Short mmCIF file of C-alpha atoms in Angstrom, two decimals:
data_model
loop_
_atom_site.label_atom_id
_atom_site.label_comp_id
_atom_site.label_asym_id
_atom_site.label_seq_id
_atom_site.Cartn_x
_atom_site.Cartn_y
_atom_site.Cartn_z
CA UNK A 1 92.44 101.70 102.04
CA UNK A 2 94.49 98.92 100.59
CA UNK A 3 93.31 95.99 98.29
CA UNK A 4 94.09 93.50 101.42
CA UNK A 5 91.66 95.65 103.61
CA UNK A 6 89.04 95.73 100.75
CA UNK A 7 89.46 91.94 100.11
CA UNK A 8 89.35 90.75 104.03
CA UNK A 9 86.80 93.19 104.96
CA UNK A 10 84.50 91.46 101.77
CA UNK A 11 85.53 88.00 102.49
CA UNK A 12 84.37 88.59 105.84
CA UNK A 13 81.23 89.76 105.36
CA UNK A 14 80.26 86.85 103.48
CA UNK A 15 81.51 84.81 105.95
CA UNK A 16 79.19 86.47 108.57
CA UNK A 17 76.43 85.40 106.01
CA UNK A 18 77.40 82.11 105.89
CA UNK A 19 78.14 82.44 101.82
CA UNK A 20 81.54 80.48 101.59
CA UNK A 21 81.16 79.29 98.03
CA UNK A 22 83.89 79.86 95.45
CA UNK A 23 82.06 81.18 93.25
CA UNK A 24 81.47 84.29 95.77
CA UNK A 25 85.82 84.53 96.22
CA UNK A 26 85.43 84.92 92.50
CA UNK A 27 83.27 87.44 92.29
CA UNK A 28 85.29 89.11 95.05
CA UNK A 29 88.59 88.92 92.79
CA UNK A 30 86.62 90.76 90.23
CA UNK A 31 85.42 93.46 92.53
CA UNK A 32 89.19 94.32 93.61
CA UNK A 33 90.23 94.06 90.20
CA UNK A 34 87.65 96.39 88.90
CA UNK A 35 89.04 98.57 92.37
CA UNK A 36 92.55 99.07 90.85
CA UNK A 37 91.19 99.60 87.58
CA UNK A 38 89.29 102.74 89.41
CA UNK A 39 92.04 103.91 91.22
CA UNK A 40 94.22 103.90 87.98
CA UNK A 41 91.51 105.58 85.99
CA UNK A 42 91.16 108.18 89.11
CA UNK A 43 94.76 109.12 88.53
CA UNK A 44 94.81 109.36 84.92
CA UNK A 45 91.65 112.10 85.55
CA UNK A 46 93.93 113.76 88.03
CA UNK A 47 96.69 113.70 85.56
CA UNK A 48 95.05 114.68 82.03
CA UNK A 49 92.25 116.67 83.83
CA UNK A 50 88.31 116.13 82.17
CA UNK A 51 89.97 117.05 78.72
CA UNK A 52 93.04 116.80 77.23
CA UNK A 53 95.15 117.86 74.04
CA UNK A 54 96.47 115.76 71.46
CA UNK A 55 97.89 115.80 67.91
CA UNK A 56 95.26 114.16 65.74
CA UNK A 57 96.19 111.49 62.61
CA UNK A 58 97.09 114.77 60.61
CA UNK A 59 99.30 116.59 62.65
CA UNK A 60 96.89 118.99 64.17
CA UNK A 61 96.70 119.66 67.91
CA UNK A 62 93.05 118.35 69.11
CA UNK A 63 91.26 118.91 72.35
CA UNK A 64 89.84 115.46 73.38
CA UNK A 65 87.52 114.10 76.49
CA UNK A 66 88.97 111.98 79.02
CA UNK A 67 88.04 108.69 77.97
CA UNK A 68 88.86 108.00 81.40
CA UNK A 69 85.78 110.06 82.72
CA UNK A 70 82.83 107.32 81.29
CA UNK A 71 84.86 104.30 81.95
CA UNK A 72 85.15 105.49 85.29
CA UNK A 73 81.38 105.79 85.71
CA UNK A 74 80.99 102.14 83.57
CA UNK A 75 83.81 100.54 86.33
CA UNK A 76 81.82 102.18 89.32
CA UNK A 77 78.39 100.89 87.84
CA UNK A 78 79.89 97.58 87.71
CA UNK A 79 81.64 97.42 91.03
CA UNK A 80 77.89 98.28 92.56
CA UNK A 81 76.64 95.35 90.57
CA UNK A 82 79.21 92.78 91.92
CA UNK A 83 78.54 94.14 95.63
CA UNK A 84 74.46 93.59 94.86
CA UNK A 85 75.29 90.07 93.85
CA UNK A 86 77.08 89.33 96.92
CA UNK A 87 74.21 90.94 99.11
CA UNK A 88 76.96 93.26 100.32
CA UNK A 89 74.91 96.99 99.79
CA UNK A 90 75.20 97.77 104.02
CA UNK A 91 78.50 95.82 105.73
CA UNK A 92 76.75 93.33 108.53
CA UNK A 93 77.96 94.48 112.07
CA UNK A 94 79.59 92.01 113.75
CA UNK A 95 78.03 91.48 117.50
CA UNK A 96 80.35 92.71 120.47
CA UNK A 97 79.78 89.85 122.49
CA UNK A 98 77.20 87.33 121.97
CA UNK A 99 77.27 85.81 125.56
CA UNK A 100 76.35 89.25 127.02
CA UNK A 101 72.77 88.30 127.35
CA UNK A 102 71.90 91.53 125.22
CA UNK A 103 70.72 90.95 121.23
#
């Protein structure tokens, strides 16, 4: 999935729902932003693992939690949020053809 996909397939839902304001395309900037952010802090989990060692202020090797781990939890929380604002919690299917005669 690629930040274009998540951005048209957004911008189209709203569409669908007739919400065209800019204020929703601003909302929907944050959303992908807050996407990357995950991705990055995804990685850096992948990378450092749940914990991680370190050399504290005094020289001493430390064993330290993942930041990472609870911001990634904060950044999902918040990327639910912006989809609840936008009405967005099931995607809206789009109807095959409308002149079908079938609903």
């Amino acid at each position: 999935m690629t930040e274009k996909r998540i951005r048209e397939s957004l911008v189209k839902q709203l569409e669908r729902r007739g919400m065209n304001a800019e204020f929703y395309e601003d909302l929907i900037n944050d959303y992908v932003h807050y996407w990357n952010l995950k991705k990055d802090l995804l990685a850096d989990i992948k990378d450092k693992g749940l914990r991680y060692e370190t050399i504290n202020g005094n020289g001493v090797s430390v064993e330290k939690a993942n930041e990472s781990v609870v911001n990634l939890q904060k950044t999902t929380a918040t990327m639910l949020k912006i989809l609840t604002e936008l009405k967005l919690k099931e995607p809206v299917q789009e109807q095959e053809n409308p002149t079908d005669g079938y609903l």
